[in-house]
Amino acid sequence: MTIKEFFSFKTNKYFWVNILVMIVAVVLIVFGVMKWLDVYTRHGEAVVVPDVKGMTVDEASKMFRNHGLVCVVSDSNYVKNMAAGIVLDVNPGIGQKVKEGRTIYLTINTLSIPLRAVPDVADNSSLRQAQAKVLAAGFKLTEIQLMNGEKDWVYGIKYQGRSLNAGDKVPLGAALTLMVGNGENEPLESDSMENVEGADEPVSSESPSSQDDSWF
């Protein structure tokens, strides 16, 4: 093959037409794929997550639907100063840009007051120690109930008149009553028996002087 024959395709118009068609086809394919990706991923379209904190779940759901979003409850916490079922937080966060149709996860205030174990303060804590433990556990305290025993020593704990044991669970934030010694110890049983025995002994009616005179 001569050099002239090797480069003869340059003068063939059909060759260049085919090359041009191939280039156009590749460009169209690339453009079509990019356009499809934009439509599929909604490139450039974003929705701002609205502020729904403090709303009920129904109110938040309506707000999200109006913005083309979906919401589900994923978690709950307990905030005693807020109504049950109120939205506390969202994920993704408020103000963030997300794709339309994105699912937003809600954290709400629990629908029921959680229970918490009562701390162990009966017969092992002073009044001050017991008060600190009970308050730190998230409970409230009512006026103490006094009983016979060592002063300022805690002998028990009550909730709504019912005595509790360590580990018993009551609603978080409940008002508990400490049973505290008043410093007046109860008389011992042995002391009481001695008093009874002493009362049973006969008492002589004779005076000491008359008994002494009998010896003379």
PDB file of C-alpha atoms in Angstrom, residues 44-185:
ATOM      1  CA  GLY A  44     -31.305  22.559  41.298  1.00  0.00           C
ATOM      2  CA  GLU A  45     -34.672  22.051  43.029  1.00  0.00           C
ATOM      3  CA  ALA A  46     -34.686  22.400  46.829  1.00  0.00           C
ATOM      4  CA  VAL A  47     -37.245  22.888  49.587  1.00  0.00           C
ATOM      5  CA  VAL A  48     -36.459  24.658  52.852  1.00  0.00           C
ATOM      6  CA  VAL A  49     -37.446  22.660  55.942  1.00  0.00           C
ATOM      7  CA  PRO A  50     -40.118  24.759  57.715  1.00  0.00           C
ATOM      8  CA  ASP A  51     -40.153  25.551  61.439  1.00  0.00           C
ATOM      9  CA  VAL A  52     -42.695  23.225  63.060  1.00  0.00           C
ATOM     10  CA  LYS A  53     -41.370  23.221  66.631  1.00  0.00           C
ATOM     11  CA  GLY A  54     -44.180  23.585  69.144  1.00  0.00           C
ATOM     12  CA  MET A  55     -46.787  22.255  66.708  1.00  0.00           C
ATOM     13  CA  THR A  56     -48.752  19.048  67.084  1.00  0.00           C
ATOM     14  CA  VAL A  57     -47.906  16.161  64.766  1.00  0.00           C
ATOM     15  CA  ASP A  58     -51.054  16.806  62.699  1.00  0.00           C
ATOM     16  CA  GLU A  59     -50.191  20.487  62.283  1.00  0.00           C
ATOM     17  CA  ALA A  60     -46.611  19.638  61.333  1.00  0.00           C
ATOM     18  CA  SER A  61     -47.766  17.017  58.808  1.00  0.00           C
ATOM     19  CA  LYS A  62     -50.015  19.559  57.102  1.00  0.00           C
ATOM     20  CA  MET A  63     -47.174  22.085  56.960  1.00  0.00           C
ATOM     21  CA  PHE A  64     -44.804  19.541  55.415  1.00  0.00           C
ATOM     22  CA  ARG A  65     -47.381  18.447  52.830  1.00  0.00           C
ATOM     23  CA  ASN A  66     -47.767  22.062  51.747  1.00  0.00           C
ATOM     24  CA  HIS A  67     -44.004  22.152  51.155  1.00  0.00           C
ATOM     25  CA  GLY A  68     -43.929  18.849  49.284  1.00  0.00           C
ATOM     26  CA  LEU A  69     -42.334  16.961  52.163  1.00  0.00           C
ATOM     27  CA  VAL A  70     -43.224  13.923  54.268  1.00  0.00           C
ATOM     28  CA  CYS A  71     -42.753  13.527  58.041  1.00  0.00           C
ATOM     29  CA  VAL A  72     -42.654  10.590  60.444  1.00  0.00           C
ATOM     30  CA  VAL A  73     -42.224  10.418  64.238  1.00  0.00           C
ATOM     31  CA  SER A  74     -38.904   8.747  64.984  1.00  0.00           C
ATOM     32  CA  ASP A  75     -38.194   9.577  68.634  1.00  0.00           C
ATOM     33  CA  SER A  76     -39.629  11.106  71.806  1.00  0.00           C
ATOM     34  CA  ASN A  77     -38.290  12.936  74.847  1.00  0.00           C
ATOM     35  CA  TYR A  78     -39.904  14.261  78.009  1.00  0.00           C
ATOM     36  CA  VAL A  79     -40.077  18.004  78.653  1.00  0.00           C
ATOM     37  CA  LYS A  80     -42.354  18.604  81.629  1.00  0.00           C
ATOM     38  CA  ASN A  81     -43.188  22.212  80.719  1.00  0.00           C
ATOM     39  CA  MET A  82     -44.502  21.320  77.246  1.00  0.00           C
ATOM     40  CA  ALA A  83     -47.711  19.612  76.180  1.00  0.00           C
ATOM     41  CA  ALA A  84     -47.656  15.940  75.227  1.00  0.00           C
ATOM     42  CA  GLY A  85     -47.201  15.242  71.512  1.00  0.00           C
ATOM     43  CA  ILE A  86     -45.611  18.608  70.699  1.00  0.00           C
ATOM     44  CA  VAL A  87     -42.784  18.596  68.131  1.00  0.00           C
ATOM     45  CA  LEU A  88     -39.449  19.194  69.876  1.00  0.00           C
ATOM     46  CA  ASP A  89     -37.000  18.803  66.991  1.00  0.00           C
ATOM     47  CA  VAL A  90     -36.711  17.783  63.327  1.00  0.00           C
ATOM     48  CA  ASN A  91     -34.049  16.057  61.236  1.00  0.00           C
ATOM     49  CA  PRO A  92     -32.857  17.472  58.821  1.00  0.00           C
ATOM     50  CA  GLY A  93     -32.883  20.678  60.815  1.00  0.00           C
ATOM     51  CA  ILE A  94     -35.085  23.715  60.347  1.00  0.00           C
ATOM     52  CA  GLY A  95     -33.939  25.946  57.480  1.00  0.00           C
ATOM     53  CA  GLN A  96     -31.936  23.271  55.680  1.00  0.00           C
ATOM     54  CA  LYS A  97     -32.537  22.717  51.959  1.00  0.00           C
ATOM     55  CA  VAL A  98     -33.705  19.257  50.925  1.00  0.00           C
ATOM     56  CA  LYS A  99     -35.174  17.599  47.846  1.00  0.00           C
ATOM     57  CA  GLU A 100     -38.914  17.719  47.363  1.00  0.00           C
ATOM     58  CA  GLY A 101     -40.507  14.549  48.695  1.00  0.00           C
ATOM     59  CA  ARG A 102     -37.809  14.096  51.369  1.00  0.00           C
ATOM     60  CA  THR A 103     -38.852  12.423  54.628  1.00  0.00           C
ATOM     61  CA  ILE A 104     -38.388  14.594  57.725  1.00  0.00           C
ATOM     62  CA  TYR A 105     -37.978  12.810  61.064  1.00  0.00           C
ATOM     63  CA  LEU A 106     -39.708  14.300  64.119  1.00  0.00           C
ATOM     64  CA  THR A 107     -38.845  14.143  67.806  1.00  0.00           C
ATOM     65  CA  ILE A 108     -41.928  14.781  69.940  1.00  0.00           C
ATOM     66  CA  ASN A 109     -42.693  15.275  73.614  1.00  0.00           C
ATOM     67  CA  THR A 110     -43.671  11.898  75.033  1.00  0.00           C
ATOM     68  CA  LEU A 111     -47.403  11.229  75.328  1.00  0.00           C
ATOM     69  CA  SER A 112     -47.101   9.836  78.869  1.00  0.00           C
ATOM     70  CA  ILE A 113     -44.973  10.825  81.855  1.00  0.00           C
ATOM     71  CA  PRO A 114     -42.059   8.386  82.141  1.00  0.00           C
ATOM     72  CA  LEU A 115     -41.514   6.398  85.329  1.00  0.00           C
ATOM     73  CA  ARG A 116     -38.301   6.605  87.320  1.00  0.00           C
ATOM     74  CA  ALA A 117     -36.930   4.496  90.159  1.00  0.00           C
ATOM     75  CA  VAL A 118     -36.997   6.004  93.642  1.00  0.00           C
ATOM     76  CA  PRO A 119     -33.489   6.480  95.090  1.00  0.00           C
ATOM     77  CA  ASP A 120     -32.392   4.381  98.062  1.00  0.00           C
ATOM     78  CA  VAL A 121     -32.570   6.784 101.023  1.00  0.00           C
ATOM     79  CA  ALA A 122     -34.520   4.851 103.667  1.00  0.00           C
ATOM     80  CA  ASP A 123     -32.534   4.100 106.831  1.00  0.00           C
ATOM     81  CA  ASN A 124     -29.201   5.011 105.258  1.00  0.00           C
ATOM     82  CA  SER A 125     -29.326   8.783 104.789  1.00  0.00           C
ATOM     83  CA  SER A 126     -29.653  11.949 106.782  1.00  0.00           C
ATOM     84  CA  LEU A 127     -32.395  14.416 105.885  1.00  0.00           C
ATOM     85  CA  ARG A 128     -30.023  16.622 103.900  1.00  0.00           C
ATOM     86  CA  GLN A 129     -28.524  13.686 102.003  1.00  0.00           C
ATOM     87  CA  ALA A 130     -31.946  12.244 101.183  1.00  0.00           C
ATOM     88  CA  GLN A 131     -33.257  15.593  99.959  1.00  0.00           C
ATOM     89  CA  ALA A 132     -30.272  15.988  97.628  1.00  0.00           C
ATOM     90  CA  LYS A 133     -30.692  12.468  96.202  1.00  0.00           C
ATOM     91  CA  VAL A 134     -34.441  12.798  95.641  1.00  0.00           C
ATOM     92  CA  LEU A 135     -34.191  16.191  93.939  1.00  0.00           C
ATOM     93  CA  ALA A 136     -31.270  15.048  91.772  1.00  0.00           C
ATOM     94  CA  ALA A 137     -33.379  12.097  90.584  1.00  0.00           C
ATOM     95  CA  GLY A 138     -35.990  14.496  89.201  1.00  0.00           C
ATOM     96  CA  PHE A 139     -38.608  14.337  91.957  1.00  0.00           C
ATOM     97  CA  LYS A 140     -40.198  16.984  94.165  1.00  0.00           C
ATOM     98  CA  LEU A 141     -40.498  16.986  97.943  1.00  0.00           C
ATOM     99  CA  THR A 142     -43.456  17.709 100.186  1.00  0.00           C
ATOM    100  CA  GLU A 143     -43.291  18.639 103.863  1.00  0.00           C
ATOM    101  CA  ILE A 144     -41.492  15.955 105.844  1.00  0.00           C
ATOM    102  CA  GLN A 145     -43.444  13.533 108.032  1.00  0.00           C
ATOM    103  CA  LEU A 146     -42.029  13.240 111.552  1.00  0.00           C
ATOM    104  CA  MET A 147     -41.897   9.991 113.478  1.00  0.00           C
ATOM    105  CA  ASN A 148     -40.189   8.691 116.604  1.00  0.00           C
ATOM    106  CA  GLY A 149     -36.541   8.025 115.950  1.00  0.00           C
ATOM    107  CA  GLU A 150     -33.114   9.577 115.666  1.00  0.00           C
ATOM    108  CA  LYS A 151     -33.360  13.255 114.806  1.00  0.00           C
ATOM    109  CA  ASP A 152     -33.045  14.116 111.088  1.00  0.00           C
ATOM    110  CA  TRP A 153     -32.576  10.469 110.126  1.00  0.00           C
ATOM    111  CA  VAL A 154     -34.674   9.276 107.173  1.00  0.00           C
ATOM    112  CA  TYR A 155     -36.627   6.099 107.915  1.00  0.00           C
ATOM    113  CA  GLY A 156     -38.768   5.875 104.788  1.00  0.00           C
ATOM    114  CA  ILE A 157     -40.245   7.570 101.753  1.00  0.00           C
ATOM    115  CA  LYS A 158     -43.874   7.823 100.610  1.00  0.00           C
ATOM    116  CA  TYR A 159     -45.806   8.691  97.468  1.00  0.00           C
ATOM    117  CA  GLN A 160     -49.471   9.628  97.847  1.00  0.00           C
ATOM    118  CA  GLY A 161     -49.523   7.993 101.276  1.00  0.00           C
ATOM    119  CA  ARG A 162     -47.991   4.726 100.061  1.00  0.00           C
ATOM    120  CA  SER A 163     -44.635   3.618 101.442  1.00  0.00           C
ATOM    121  CA  LEU A 164     -42.012   2.968  98.778  1.00  0.00           C
ATOM    122  CA  ASN A 165     -39.006   0.711  98.603  1.00  0.00           C
ATOM    123  CA  ALA A 166     -35.754   1.493  96.828  1.00  0.00           C
ATOM    124  CA  GLY A 167     -36.193   0.838  93.114  1.00  0.00           C
ATOM    125  CA  ASP A 168     -39.977   1.312  93.052  1.00  0.00           C
ATOM    126  CA  LYS A 169     -40.973   3.414  90.039  1.00  0.00           C
ATOM    127  CA  VAL A 170     -43.215   6.475  90.179  1.00  0.00           C
ATOM    128  CA  PRO A 171     -43.907   9.251  87.627  1.00  0.00           C
ATOM    129  CA  LEU A 172     -40.973  11.561  87.021  1.00  0.00           C
ATOM    130  CA  GLY A 173     -41.494  14.831  88.882  1.00  0.00           C
ATOM    131  CA  ALA A 174     -43.812  13.249  91.475  1.00  0.00           C
ATOM    132  CA  ALA A 175     -43.965  14.820  94.957  1.00  0.00           C
ATOM    133  CA  LEU A 176     -42.474  12.467  97.554  1.00  0.00           C
ATOM    134  CA  THR A 177     -42.651  12.616 101.347  1.00  0.00           C
ATOM    135  CA  LEU A 178     -39.693  11.770 103.560  1.00  0.00           C
ATOM    136  CA  MET A 179     -40.341  10.083 106.916  1.00  0.00           C
ATOM    137  CA  VAL A 180     -37.855  11.659 109.327  1.00  0.00           C
ATOM    138  CA  GLY A 181     -36.995  11.024 112.969  1.00  0.00           C
ATOM    139  CA  ASN A 182     -38.021  13.720 115.471  1.00  0.00           C
ATOM    140  CA  GLY A 183     -35.346  12.966 118.062  1.00  0.00           C
ATOM    141  CA  GLU A 184     -37.719  11.178 120.450  1.00  0.00           C
ATOM    142  CA  ASN A 185     -36.691   7.536 120.625  1.00  0.00           C
TER     143      ASN A 185
END
